[in-house]
Amino acid sequence: MTMTSTLDAPSTETVALRDPQDYLTPEVWNKEVALLMRDHPFDQSMAERLLGQAVAYLLTAMEPRGQHRELGPGELVDIAVHTLILDTKPYAEFCRRYNQGEYLHHVPEVERKVDGTVARTAEVVAERGFAVDWPLWEADFTKCSPCHPGTDSH
């Protein structure tokens, strides 16, 4: 009896990363970047990095609905999340387009959790096909998110 084994060749397939900028119109993207620079001490590069991570996080929170995942960004990424959600007309359109027509509510807790939520969220963002800007997330790994668990919210 002869035994043979075969090894699967490593996959050469490359998976294209999702670009957060593809999910906002150029006008909305530029406006949100400008708002971040207006309201915070960020240059254009940092504002764009933060907005990209905020969009990736929000899309991750929206996909798929009904899972009630405990996701939440750290304080730094959350700045850009708030900038986008406070600009209510573009945010409502973003929700309509990418959240099956449903508004994704923001339900913050008063106390911040220290349970690894931010690190786990960054990993889920990566699993959903987005490049994670790790320094922006790692800055808050120990502080963690105050986002309300167990709902389709962020």
PDB file of N, CA and C in Angstrom, residues 59-105:
ATOM      1  N   LEU A  59     -19.610  50.882   8.690  1.00  0.00           N
ATOM      2  CA  LEU A  59     -20.057  49.829   7.775  1.00  0.00           C
ATOM      3  C   LEU A  59     -19.973  48.457   8.443  1.00  0.00           C
ATOM      4  N   THR A  60     -18.943  48.245   9.228  1.00  0.00           N
ATOM      5  CA  THR A  60     -18.802  46.985   9.962  1.00  0.00           C
ATOM      6  C   THR A  60     -19.929  46.826  10.968  1.00  0.00           C
ATOM      7  N   ALA A  61     -20.308  47.917  11.616  1.00  0.00           N
ATOM      8  CA  ALA A  61     -21.419  47.866  12.576  1.00  0.00           C
ATOM      9  C   ALA A  61     -22.747  47.578  11.870  1.00  0.00           C
ATOM     10  N   MET A  62     -22.840  47.965  10.606  1.00  0.00           N
ATOM     11  CA  MET A  62     -24.080  47.762   9.846  1.00  0.00           C
ATOM     12  C   MET A  62     -24.177  46.381   9.209  1.00  0.00           C
ATOM     13  N   GLU A  63     -23.078  45.720   8.982  1.00  0.00           N
ATOM     14  CA  GLU A  63     -23.059  44.482   8.203  1.00  0.00           C
ATOM     15  C   GLU A  63     -22.703  43.289   9.067  1.00  0.00           C
ATOM     16  N   PRO A  64     -23.390  42.252   9.076  1.00  0.00           N
ATOM     17  CA  PRO A  64     -24.802  42.146   8.722  1.00  0.00           C
ATOM     18  C   PRO A  64     -25.673  42.554   9.900  1.00  0.00           C
ATOM     19  N   ARG A  65     -26.869  42.984   9.592  1.00  0.00           N
ATOM     20  CA  ARG A  65     -27.800  43.440  10.631  1.00  0.00           C
ATOM     21  C   ARG A  65     -28.299  42.262  11.463  1.00  0.00           C
ATOM     22  N   GLY A  66     -28.718  42.579  12.672  1.00  0.00           N
ATOM     23  CA  GLY A  66     -29.358  41.587  13.517  1.00  0.00           C
ATOM     24  C   GLY A  66     -28.418  40.716  14.320  1.00  0.00           C
ATOM     25  N   GLN A  67     -27.122  40.963  14.263  1.00  0.00           N
ATOM     26  CA  GLN A  67     -26.188  40.128  15.015  1.00  0.00           C
ATOM     27  C   GLN A  67     -25.903  40.674  16.407  1.00  0.00           C
ATOM     28  N   HIS A  68     -26.251  41.900  16.650  1.00  0.00           N
ATOM     29  CA  HIS A  68     -26.073  42.525  17.974  1.00  0.00           C
ATOM     30  C   HIS A  68     -24.644  42.341  18.495  1.00  0.00           C
ATOM     31  N   ARG A  69     -23.700  42.613  17.625  1.00  0.00           N
ATOM     32  CA  ARG A  69     -22.301  42.482  18.025  1.00  0.00           C
ATOM     33  C   ARG A  69     -21.908  43.630  18.933  1.00  0.00           C
ATOM     34  N   GLU A  70     -21.039  43.356  19.854  1.00  0.00           N
ATOM     35  CA  GLU A  70     -20.556  44.389  20.765  1.00  0.00           C
ATOM     36  C   GLU A  70     -19.324  45.035  20.148  1.00  0.00           C
ATOM     37  N   LEU A  71     -19.567  46.041  19.326  1.00  0.00           N
ATOM     38  CA  LEU A  71     -18.502  46.749  18.644  1.00  0.00           C
ATOM     39  C   LEU A  71     -18.404  48.160  19.177  1.00  0.00           C
ATOM     40  N   GLY A  72     -17.219  48.715  19.099  1.00  0.00           N
ATOM     41  CA  GLY A  72     -17.049  50.108  19.471  1.00  0.00           C
ATOM     42  C   GLY A  72     -15.640  50.570  19.167  1.00  0.00           C
ATOM     43  N   PRO A  73     -15.508  51.782  18.657  1.00  0.00           N
ATOM     44  CA  PRO A  73     -14.179  52.318  18.382  1.00  0.00           C
ATOM     45  C   PRO A  73     -13.588  52.937  19.644  1.00  0.00           C
ATOM     46  N   GLY A  74     -12.306  53.186  19.606  1.00  0.00           N
ATOM     47  CA  GLY A  74     -11.683  53.941  20.681  1.00  0.00           C
ATOM     48  C   GLY A  74     -11.981  55.421  20.523  1.00  0.00           C
ATOM     49  N   GLU A  75     -11.498  56.188  21.468  1.00  0.00           N
ATOM     50  CA  GLU A  75     -11.801  57.624  21.483  1.00  0.00           C
ATOM     51  C   GLU A  75     -11.327  58.342  20.225  1.00  0.00           C
ATOM     52  N   LEU A  76     -10.168  57.987  19.719  1.00  0.00           N
ATOM     53  CA  LEU A  76      -9.616  58.701  18.569  1.00  0.00           C
ATOM     54  C   LEU A  76     -10.463  58.482  17.313  1.00  0.00           C
ATOM     55  N   VAL A  77     -10.760  57.234  16.989  1.00  0.00           N
ATOM     56  CA  VAL A  77     -11.602  56.951  15.816  1.00  0.00           C
ATOM     57  C   VAL A  77     -13.010  57.494  16.038  1.00  0.00           C
ATOM     58  N   ASP A  78     -13.471  57.468  17.283  1.00  0.00           N
ATOM     59  CA  ASP A  78     -14.818  57.940  17.601  1.00  0.00           C
ATOM     60  C   ASP A  78     -15.001  59.427  17.289  1.00  0.00           C
ATOM     61  N   ILE A  79     -13.925  60.188  17.313  1.00  0.00           N
ATOM     62  CA  ILE A  79     -14.020  61.606  16.945  1.00  0.00           C
ATOM     63  C   ILE A  79     -14.569  61.725  15.519  1.00  0.00           C
ATOM     64  N   ALA A  80     -14.031  60.926  14.611  1.00  0.00           N
ATOM     65  CA  ALA A  80     -14.492  60.983  13.219  1.00  0.00           C
ATOM     66  C   ALA A  80     -15.878  60.374  13.064  1.00  0.00           C
ATOM     67  N   VAL A  81     -16.192  59.347  13.866  1.00  0.00           N
ATOM     68  CA  VAL A  81     -17.549  58.787  13.847  1.00  0.00           C
ATOM     69  C   VAL A  81     -18.539  59.887  14.202  1.00  0.00           C
ATOM     70  N   HIS A  82     -18.256  60.633  15.261  1.00  0.00           N
ATOM     71  CA  HIS A  82     -19.164  61.702  15.690  1.00  0.00           C
ATOM     72  C   HIS A  82     -19.268  62.798  14.640  1.00  0.00           C
ATOM     73  N   THR A  83     -18.161  63.131  14.005  1.00  0.00           N
ATOM     74  CA  THR A  83     -18.206  64.148  12.956  1.00  0.00           C
ATOM     75  C   THR A  83     -19.176  63.732  11.857  1.00  0.00           C
ATOM     76  N   LEU A  84     -19.106  62.480  11.451  1.00  0.00           N
ATOM     77  CA  LEU A  84     -19.994  62.008  10.386  1.00  0.00           C
ATOM     78  C   LEU A  84     -21.443  61.933  10.846  1.00  0.00           C
ATOM     79  N   ILE A  85     -21.705  61.381  12.029  1.00  0.00           N
ATOM     80  CA  ILE A  85     -23.102  61.214  12.434  1.00  0.00           C
ATOM     81  C   ILE A  85     -23.764  62.533  12.805  1.00  0.00           C
ATOM     82  N   LEU A  86     -22.965  63.530  13.186  1.00  0.00           N
ATOM     83  CA  LEU A  86     -23.553  64.838  13.498  1.00  0.00           C
ATOM     84  C   LEU A  86     -23.905  65.637  12.248  1.00  0.00           C
ATOM     85  N   ASP A  87     -23.364  65.249  11.124  1.00  0.00           N
ATOM     86  CA  ASP A  87     -23.755  65.849   9.847  1.00  0.00           C
ATOM     87  C   ASP A  87     -24.914  64.987   9.338  1.00  0.00           C
ATOM     88  N   THR A  88     -26.093  65.259   9.873  1.00  0.00           N
ATOM     89  CA  THR A  88     -27.208  64.309   9.834  1.00  0.00           C
ATOM     90  C   THR A  88     -27.724  63.958   8.442  1.00  0.00           C
ATOM     91  N   LYS A  89     -27.746  64.898   7.525  1.00  0.00           N
ATOM     92  CA  LYS A  89     -28.264  64.565   6.189  1.00  0.00           C
ATOM     93  C   LYS A  89     -27.368  63.552   5.472  1.00  0.00           C
ATOM     94  N   PRO A  90     -26.054  63.795   5.378  1.00  0.00           N
ATOM     95  CA  PRO A  90     -25.216  62.766   4.747  1.00  0.00           C
ATOM     96  C   PRO A  90     -25.217  61.449   5.531  1.00  0.00           C
ATOM     97  N   TYR A  91     -25.278  61.532   6.857  1.00  0.00           N
ATOM     98  CA  TYR A  91     -25.291  60.302   7.645  1.00  0.00           C
ATOM     99  C   TYR A  91     -26.581  59.512   7.422  1.00  0.00           C
ATOM    100  N   ALA A  92     -27.700  60.200   7.351  1.00  0.00           N
ATOM    101  CA  ALA A  92     -28.969  59.509   7.087  1.00  0.00           C
ATOM    102  C   ALA A  92     -28.933  58.830   5.718  1.00  0.00           C
ATOM    103  N   GLU A  93     -28.362  59.492   4.722  1.00  0.00           N
ATOM    104  CA  GLU A  93     -28.231  58.897   3.387  1.00  0.00           C
ATOM    105  C   GLU A  93     -27.284  57.696   3.426  1.00  0.00           C
ATOM    106  N   PHE A  94     -26.204  57.813   4.157  1.00  0.00           N
ATOM    107  CA  PHE A  94     -25.251  56.710   4.332  1.00  0.00           C
ATOM    108  C   PHE A  94     -25.961  55.498   4.934  1.00  0.00           C
ATOM    109  N   CYS A  95     -26.763  55.729   5.968  1.00  0.00           N
ATOM    110  CA  CYS A  95     -27.524  54.643   6.600  1.00  0.00           C
ATOM    111  C   CYS A  95     -28.542  54.051   5.633  1.00  0.00           C
ATOM    112  N   ARG A  96     -29.238  54.919   4.914  1.00  0.00           N
ATOM    113  CA  ARG A  96     -30.237  54.428   3.965  1.00  0.00           C
ATOM    114  C   ARG A  96     -29.580  53.517   2.932  1.00  0.00           C
ATOM    115  N   ARG A  97     -28.447  53.939   2.457  1.00  0.00           N
ATOM    116  CA  ARG A  97     -27.775  53.208   1.389  1.00  0.00           C
ATOM    117  C   ARG A  97     -27.123  51.904   1.869  1.00  0.00           C
ATOM    118  N   TYR A  98     -26.514  51.920   3.040  1.00  0.00           N
ATOM    119  CA  TYR A  98     -25.699  50.773   3.459  1.00  0.00           C
ATOM    120  C   TYR A  98     -26.251  49.997   4.650  1.00  0.00           C
ATOM    121  N   ASN A  99     -27.370  50.438   5.200  1.00  0.00           N
ATOM    122  CA  ASN A  99     -27.947  49.747   6.359  1.00  0.00           C
ATOM    123  C   ASN A  99     -29.392  49.341   6.080  1.00  0.00           C
ATOM    124  N   GLN A 100     -29.643  48.926   4.861  1.00  0.00           N
ATOM    125  CA  GLN A 100     -30.967  48.450   4.452  1.00  0.00           C
ATOM    126  C   GLN A 100     -32.065  49.466   4.776  1.00  0.00           C
ATOM    127  N   GLY A 101     -31.736  50.731   4.601  1.00  0.00           N
ATOM    128  CA  GLY A 101     -32.714  51.783   4.816  1.00  0.00           C
ATOM    129  C   GLY A 101     -32.930  52.167   6.261  1.00  0.00           C
ATOM    130  N   GLU A 102     -32.275  51.479   7.179  1.00  0.00           N
ATOM    131  CA  GLU A 102     -32.457  51.736   8.613  1.00  0.00           C
ATOM    132  C   GLU A 102     -31.377  52.670   9.139  1.00  0.00           C
ATOM    133  N   TYR A 103     -31.780  53.571  10.016  1.00  0.00           N
ATOM    134  CA  TYR A 103     -30.847  54.483  10.659  1.00  0.00           C
ATOM    135  C   TYR A 103     -30.064  53.715  11.719  1.00  0.00           C
ATOM    136  N   LEU A 104     -28.754  53.810  11.700  1.00  0.00           N
ATOM    137  CA  LEU A 104     -27.927  53.181  12.729  1.00  0.00           C
ATOM    138  C   LEU A 104     -27.756  54.178  13.863  1.00  0.00           C
ATOM    139  N   HIS A 105     -28.420  53.906  14.956  1.00  0.00           N
ATOM    140  CA  HIS A 105     -28.401  54.823  16.094  1.00  0.00           C
ATOM    141  C   HIS A 105     -27.092  54.749  16.852  1.00  0.00           C
TER     142      HIS A 105
END
